[in-house]
Amino acid sequence: MTSETSRGTALEALYEERRTFPPPPEFAKTANVRDRQVYDRAAQDLEGFWAEQAGTLEWVKPFTKVLSWNAPYAKWFEDGTLNVSVNCLDRHVRAGRGNKVAYYWEGEPGDSRAITFRELLEETARCANALKELGVRKGDRVAIYMPMIPELPTAMLACARIGAPFTVVFGGFSAEALAGRIRDSEAKVLITADGGYRKGNIVPLKKNADDAVAQSSSVEKVLVARRTGHEVPWTAGRDVWWPELVGKQKAECVPEAVDAEHMLYLLYTSGTTAKPKGIVHTSAGYLVGTAATHKMIFDIKEDDVYWCAADIGWVTGHSYIVFGPLANGTTGVMYEGTPDFPDKDRWWQIVEKYKVSVLYCAPTAIRTFMKWGPEHPAKHDMRSLRLLGSVGEPINPEAWLWYHETIGGGRCPVVDTWWMTETGMILITPLPGITTLKPGSATFPFPGVGADVVDEDGRSVPLGGAGYLVLTRPWPAMLRGIYKDDKRYRDTYWSRFEGRFFAGDGAKRDEGGYFWLMGRVDDVMKVSGHRISTTEVESSLVSHPAVAEAAVIGREDPITGQAIFAFVTLRGGSDGGDGLSSELREHVVGKIGSIARPKTIMFTPELPKTRSGKIMRRLLRDIANGQPLGDTTTLADATVVETIRAASAQGRDDA
Ligand code: WT7
């Protein structure tokens, strides 16, 4: 495991350095969590701890039972009922916060809007009424494929208002990827937009949506928000413009009270096979978990301006742009575009413009900013910042220190938060008012969370050692299953270590009990923090007529963490000229989306296999990373590796 070895070296270096960052005293004084007892309290009375958090929500029918845990199936607050959109909107308006800004929205071309909680509530109600008019009933699934515009959270909240589970598909996914998700979820309505802006160009969402709907049979109506105003293909009778249909609705909609365990949404994520998994999240536990973690970890106060710079298409956006922050009545920033449009200081301009106080983003973005240089943030007054967060992949100590110093001016704690699509909420994280930080460590499990590091046999590894990360107790925002695939749910997460959740990450604990995440231990890559399965990219490559076989691995990359490296053997007659490698890249983009475009494609006459015919990825990983090869004795044909090595100089890089 090459990546682990070299990260291990970086960690060793850090131990030597022993730099730690206790909470700044002024920060600690007013922090939401100031008392370490919170850990003991939650450990001793898990249900009491979460019941207290749940008490901050507004219930239609209060729960009497906190948890029923019949591993691997959890139910939280089972006999309670509530409505998620009411908790995110109505109760704040009723409490006199109607004129408080819910989102400062910033469009890529420079247009902007401030949307208050009252406005968001009214548009949500109109959208919910429109969905009903389109035939959506409680329990029906709605697919959402949109750019980062205010209609996106509105659509999610509208679905929640009427009890229709939604599935958001990231706007960068291809028509084919969207079609697969529509088919699996059997969505009745698709909500999209004419297009969105990215790097100054229009992303043709409506066109992709049409192609996807043509490849599926469940969608009856397509609701189209207007963003770019460009001409789009139109199917009369099926397609409806948002401004026309939503615009004419009443601004009130009686919320549907749903059971705590009613499905709130499905979110598809990559596993180790070619088929993405539909992760099921339900209502009450999810909202309790995201709201509590948001408030404690980001230390949210009434006057904070909080910016999570993720896309809502990923779980980070669901939990920490939409549900957690809105449940807490937080003012958020939402930005449509890329960090370098029109210039490399766009983010810092936004921080200055809105006086952002809490910023949450991904290590890959931080490393990109490091590369661009400190002159871009230096142009702006960023003294409003008081807390920084990181998520999505391990943050290397160098990037952590740069973020802390150059963005945070040395005064803002950095919370490195570990979690996954499946966990729904942050699970391993500092609490900024009490945790002494170590750059590169996500520190400790959140109160009430049980995390352990185990060896192959599931035995807890003593402090100082490394192994597999597992979760030992249920938590309220945990996934409730994989949609329509219970077997895969059990097999993927619960069969490797009996009764414990297997995360798929390697981790190490130091002598002080700090957790250091070390990357995935399965066939899942992390490219710019996005989760992509090697098998998914392989199967899209082999669907190209020139390709006989493909093996894909993640190669270490200084900016994106990992980059996609594809070994490809061609069918007879094809020699893999320059034209073919770019054709294959675009082929993968068409099948999955641009996030899966291979950076390097290497044509090789053969792939290294075991005698039983299994491709030896470990060897390929070593070759791609330029590492000494490990054990090659199980190879069927030892000369293959030398052939590939010799050819590896010719690997064609995209960038
Ligand atoms: C995988 C989950 C959680 C929102 C975004 C990613 C990696 C996530 C960290 C972190 C080290 C991290 C893990 C995990 N990961 N956060 N702070 N330190 N690794 O969600 O796409 O479901 O990916 O992201 O490898 O398994 P996701």
Short mmCIF file of N, CA, C and O in Angstrom, two decimals, residues 13 67 70 84 98 106 110 139 172 201 206 210 238 306 369 376 406 433 462 470 528 559 584 591 619 628 643:
data_model
loop_
_atom_site.label_atom_id
_atom_site.label_comp_id
_atom_site.label_asym_id
_atom_site.label_seq_id
_atom_site.Cartn_x
_atom_site.Cartn_y
_atom_site.Cartn_z
N ALA A 13 7.32 12.32 10.39
CA ALA A 13 8.02 13.60 10.41
C ALA A 13 7.29 14.57 11.33
O ALA A 13 7.91 15.32 12.07
N LEU A 67 -33.77 4.86 20.88
CA LEU A 67 -33.04 4.01 19.93
C LEU A 67 -33.51 2.57 20.02
O LEU A 67 -33.66 2.03 21.12
N ASN A 70 -31.03 -3.21 16.39
CA ASN A 70 -31.05 -4.63 16.11
C ASN A 70 -30.04 -4.79 14.98
O ASN A 70 -30.40 -4.73 13.81
N VAL A 84 -39.32 17.86 8.35
CA VAL A 84 -37.96 18.41 8.27
C VAL A 84 -37.98 19.86 7.79
O VAL A 84 -37.26 20.71 8.33
N GLY A 98 -37.77 35.68 10.51
CA GLY A 98 -38.17 35.66 9.10
C GLY A 98 -37.31 36.52 8.20
O GLY A 98 -37.09 36.18 7.03
N GLU A 106 -24.33 33.59 -4.43
CA GLU A 106 -23.41 34.29 -5.34
C GLU A 106 -23.30 33.47 -6.63
O GLU A 106 -22.86 32.32 -6.61
N GLY A 110 -21.31 36.79 -11.32
CA GLY A 110 -21.22 37.98 -10.48
C GLY A 110 -22.57 38.49 -10.01
O GLY A 110 -22.65 39.45 -9.25
N GLY A 139 -43.98 9.60 -0.41
CA GLY A 139 -43.34 8.32 -0.74
C GLY A 139 -42.81 8.25 -2.17
O GLY A 139 -41.91 7.46 -2.46
N GLY A 172 -22.32 17.63 -12.29
CA GLY A 172 -21.19 17.27 -13.13
C GLY A 172 -21.27 15.84 -13.64
O GLY A 172 -20.44 15.41 -14.44
N ASN A 201 -18.52 29.04 -18.76
CA ASN A 201 -19.27 28.32 -19.80
C ASN A 201 -20.60 27.81 -19.25
O ASN A 201 -20.77 27.68 -18.04
N LYS A 206 -30.17 20.69 -19.08
CA LYS A 206 -31.46 20.23 -19.62
C LYS A 206 -31.24 19.19 -20.71
O LYS A 206 -31.95 18.19 -20.80
N ASP A 210 -32.63 15.43 -20.60
CA ASP A 210 -33.44 14.81 -21.66
C ASP A 210 -32.86 13.46 -22.06
O ASP A 210 -33.58 12.48 -22.20
N ARG A 238 -44.58 17.19 -21.15
CA ARG A 238 -43.76 16.60 -20.09
C ARG A 238 -42.98 17.68 -19.34
O ARG A 238 -42.88 17.63 -18.12
N TYR A 306 -21.73 31.54 7.64
CA TYR A 306 -21.08 30.25 7.51
C TYR A 306 -21.05 29.86 6.03
O TYR A 306 -22.06 29.92 5.35
N PHE A 369 -5.02 26.30 -3.77
CA PHE A 369 -4.74 27.68 -3.38
C PHE A 369 -3.26 27.87 -3.01
O PHE A 369 -2.66 28.90 -3.29
N HIS A 376 -3.12 35.89 -3.66
CA HIS A 376 -4.57 35.99 -3.93
C HIS A 376 -5.38 36.25 -2.66
O HIS A 376 -6.13 37.22 -2.61
N THR A 406 -2.20 31.13 6.39
CA THR A 406 -2.44 32.06 5.28
C THR A 406 -3.91 32.45 5.16
O THR A 406 -4.23 33.58 4.83
N GLY A 433 -13.45 24.40 20.85
CA GLY A 433 -13.21 25.11 22.12
C GLY A 433 -12.46 24.28 23.14
O GLY A 433 -12.00 24.81 24.15
N PRO A 462 -3.64 -1.57 19.78
CA PRO A 462 -3.27 -0.64 20.87
C PRO A 462 -2.84 0.71 20.32
O PRO A 462 -2.42 0.81 19.17
N VAL A 470 -13.26 1.17 12.33
CA VAL A 470 -14.62 0.64 12.47
C VAL A 470 -15.41 1.52 13.44
O VAL A 470 -14.83 2.23 14.27
N SER A 528 -9.71 14.55 -5.86
CA SER A 528 -10.21 15.87 -5.41
C SER A 528 -11.30 15.67 -4.36
O SER A 528 -12.30 16.40 -4.34
N ILE A 559 -1.94 17.64 -5.80
CA ILE A 559 -3.08 18.54 -5.65
C ILE A 559 -4.37 17.79 -5.37
O ILE A 559 -5.10 18.07 -4.43
N LEU A 584 -10.58 7.78 -25.36
CA LEU A 584 -10.98 6.97 -24.20
C LEU A 584 -11.34 7.85 -23.01
O LEU A 584 -12.28 7.58 -22.27
N LYS A 591 -19.60 8.45 -19.95
CA LYS A 591 -20.25 7.39 -19.16
C LYS A 591 -20.50 7.83 -17.73
O LYS A 591 -21.50 7.47 -17.13
N LEU A 619 0.48 -4.43 -7.66
CA LEU A 619 1.67 -4.23 -8.48
C LEU A 619 1.52 -3.01 -9.37
O LEU A 619 2.44 -2.22 -9.54
N PRO A 628 9.24 0.63 -5.37
CA PRO A 628 9.78 -0.72 -5.53
C PRO A 628 8.63 -1.73 -5.47
O PRO A 628 7.67 -1.54 -4.73
N THR A 643 7.72 -5.63 -18.84
CA THR A 643 7.19 -5.03 -20.07
C THR A 643 6.44 -3.74 -19.73
O THR A 643 6.60 -2.72 -20.39
#
